[in-house]
Amino acid sequence: MAEVQYDNDEIDSVYREKAGQLNRPVPGESLTNDPENPMPFERAPEYTDLTTALEYYFATFTEEGTYDRLLETIAGGTPIMEVVQLVLYQGFQEGLFNPDLMMMLAEPLAYMLAAFCEQENIEFVIQADDEEDMQEEEQSLPMMKQALGQIKEPTPDVVPEQVQSLLAARGEQ
């Protein structure tokens, strides 16, 4: 197969062409936004205490169409914490609260959704188990048992002679 030779100038021009096509903000562009029209999350938050934010979400969750859609989503197998993360991130983007209050809202909202599910006799999952981590643990467990077995019963070729003589003197060989 013939090897293709590329000129460095050609590579640079292709890179500049492709990099120029990306529609992304220039670093520091957010610092040049018009102060008269800030993004929602750049303004003062609408809710500053936990109680009023929870009341807002209770009213939002119990609206006629929202309540049914939330419960259908959770009944379909979506973990409650994924729903909470989505709702809170959207609320932050809309400027409803600051990141600190967002973190404080996570647990009460999860309990609120769990209570709704229990009221409607819906099976729910709080947080999905990470199956990959569990599979890795199961695969590493036999290796750990084997390693522990070697530690309990040292092989003579691994143990230095000085240590063997010390063990023999103590009667632990």
Coordinates of C-alpha atoms in Angstrom, one line a residue:
M1 CA 0.0 0.0 0.0
A2 CA 1.4 3.4 -1.0
E3 CA 2.1 5.8 1.8
V4 CA 0.4 9.2 1.5
Q5 CA 2.6 12.2 2.2
Y6 CA 1.0 15.4 3.5
D7 CA 2.5 18.8 3.5
N8 CA 2.5 20.7 6.8
D9 CA 1.0 23.8 5.1
E10 CA -1.8 21.7 3.7
I11 CA -2.5 20.2 7.1
D12 CA -2.6 23.7 8.7
S13 CA -4.9 25.1 6.1
V14 CA -7.4 22.1 6.5
Y15 CA -7.2 22.5 10.3
R16 CA -8.0 26.3 10.1
E17 CA -10.8 25.6 7.7
K18 CA -12.4 23.0 9.9
A19 CA -11.8 24.9 13.2
G20 CA -13.4 28.0 11.6
Q21 CA -16.6 26.0 10.8
L22 CA -17.2 25.2 14.5
N23 CA -20.0 27.3 15.9
R24 CA -18.7 27.9 19.4
P25 CA -18.1 31.0 21.5
V26 CA -14.7 32.6 21.5
P27 CA -13.0 32.3 24.9
G28 CA -14.0 35.3 27.0
E29 CA -17.1 36.0 24.8
S30 CA -19.4 35.7 27.8
L31 CA -17.5 38.7 29.4
T32 CA -18.6 40.9 26.5
N33 CA -22.3 40.2 26.7
D34 CA -24.5 43.2 26.9
P35 CA -25.0 44.0 30.7
E36 CA -28.5 45.4 29.8
N37 CA -29.6 41.9 28.6
P38 CA -28.0 39.3 30.9
M39 CA -28.6 35.6 30.5
P40 CA -31.2 34.3 33.0
F41 CA -28.6 32.6 35.2
E42 CA -26.5 35.9 35.3
R43 CA -29.4 37.8 37.0
A44 CA -30.4 37.7 40.6
P45 CA -32.2 34.4 41.3
E46 CA -36.0 34.3 41.6
Y47 CA -35.9 32.0 44.7
T48 CA -33.4 32.5 47.5
D49 CA -34.7 30.2 50.2
L50 CA -35.5 26.5 50.3
T51 CA -39.1 26.7 51.4
T52 CA -40.3 29.0 48.6
A53 CA -38.4 27.0 46.0
L54 CA -40.0 23.7 47.2
E55 CA -43.4 25.3 47.1
Y56 CA -42.8 26.4 43.5
Y57 CA -41.8 22.8 42.5
F58 CA -44.7 21.3 44.4
A59 CA -47.1 23.5 42.5
T60 CA -45.3 22.8 39.2
F61 CA -45.2 19.0 39.8
T62 CA -48.9 18.8 40.8
E63 CA -50.2 20.7 37.7
E64 CA -52.6 18.5 35.7
G65 CA -50.5 17.5 32.8
T66 CA -47.1 17.6 34.5
Y67 CA -48.1 15.2 37.3
D68 CA -49.1 12.4 35.0
R69 CA -46.0 12.8 32.7
L70 CA -43.7 12.8 35.7
L71 CA -45.2 9.6 37.1
E72 CA -45.3 7.9 33.7
T73 CA -41.6 8.7 33.2
I74 CA -40.7 7.3 36.6
A75 CA -42.9 4.2 36.1
G76 CA -41.1 3.6 32.8
G77 CA -37.9 3.0 34.7
T78 CA -36.3 6.4 34.8
P79 CA -34.5 6.8 38.2
I80 CA -35.9 9.6 40.3
M81 CA -32.5 11.3 40.7
E82 CA -32.2 11.6 36.9
V83 CA -35.5 13.4 36.8
V84 CA -34.4 15.6 39.7
Q85 CA -31.1 16.5 38.0
L86 CA -32.9 17.4 34.8
V87 CA -35.5 19.6 36.6
L88 CA -32.9 21.4 38.8
Y89 CA -30.5 22.0 35.9
Q90 CA -33.3 23.5 33.9
G91 CA -34.4 25.7 36.8
F92 CA -30.8 27.0 37.2
Q93 CA -30.6 27.8 33.5
E94 CA -33.9 29.7 33.8
G95 CA -32.5 31.8 36.7
L96 CA -34.8 30.4 39.4
F97 CA -32.0 29.8 41.9
N98 CA -28.3 29.8 42.4
P99 CA -26.1 26.7 42.4
D100 CA -26.0 26.4 46.2
L101 CA -29.8 26.3 46.5
M102 CA -29.9 23.9 43.5
M103 CA -27.8 21.4 45.5
M104 CA -30.0 21.9 48.6
L105 CA -33.1 21.2 46.6
A106 CA -32.0 17.8 45.2
E107 CA -32.8 15.6 48.3
P108 CA -36.2 17.2 49.1
L109 CA -37.3 16.9 45.5
A110 CA -36.3 13.3 45.3
Y111 CA -38.4 12.6 48.4
M112 CA -41.3 14.6 46.9
L113 CA -41.3 12.5 43.7
A114 CA -40.9 9.3 45.8
A115 CA -44.0 10.3 47.8
F116 CA -46.0 10.9 44.7
C117 CA -45.0 7.5 43.4
E118 CA -45.9 5.7 46.6
Q119 CA -49.3 7.5 46.7
E120 CA -50.0 6.2 43.2
N121 CA -48.6 2.7 44.0
I122 CA -45.9 3.1 41.3
E123 CA -42.6 1.1 41.6
F124 CA -39.7 3.5 41.4
V125 CA -35.9 3.5 41.4
I126 CA -34.0 6.2 43.3
Q127 CA -30.7 5.8 41.5
A128 CA -29.6 3.4 38.8
D129 CA -26.9 0.9 39.8
D130 CA -23.8 1.3 37.8
E131 CA -23.7 -2.1 36.1
E132 CA -20.2 -1.6 34.8
D133 CA -18.8 -1.0 38.3
M134 CA -20.6 -4.1 39.6
Q135 CA -19.2 -6.2 36.8
E136 CA -15.7 -4.9 37.4
E137 CA -16.0 -5.8 41.1
E138 CA -17.2 -9.3 40.3
Q139 CA -14.3 -9.8 37.9
S140 CA -11.7 -8.5 40.3
L141 CA -13.0 -10.5 43.3
P142 CA -11.5 -13.8 42.2
M143 CA -8.2 -12.0 41.6
M144 CA -8.3 -10.5 45.1
K145 CA -9.0 -13.9 46.6
Q146 CA -6.1 -15.4 44.8
A147 CA -3.8 -12.5 45.9
L148 CA -4.9 -13.0 49.5
G149 CA -4.2 -16.7 49.2
Q150 CA -0.7 -15.9 48.1
I151 CA -0.2 -13.5 50.9
K152 CA -1.3 -16.1 53.5
E153 CA 0.9 -18.8 52.0
P154 CA 4.1 -17.3 50.7
T155 CA 6.0 -19.3 48.1
P156 CA 9.6 -20.0 48.9
D157 CA 10.9 -18.6 45.6
V158 CA 9.4 -15.2 46.4
V159 CA 10.5 -15.0 50.0
P160 CA 14.1 -14.0 50.5
E161 CA 16.5 -16.4 52.3
Q162 CA 17.0 -14.1 55.2
V163 CA 13.2 -13.9 55.8
Q164 CA 12.9 -17.7 55.4
S165 CA 15.6 -18.2 58.1
L166 CA 13.8 -15.8 60.4
L167 CA 10.5 -17.6 59.9
A168 CA 12.2 -21.0 60.5
A169 CA 13.8 -19.7 63.7
R170 CA 10.3 -18.6 64.9
G171 CA 8.8 -21.9 63.8
E172 CA 6.4 -20.2 61.3
Q173 CA 7.5 -21.8 58.1

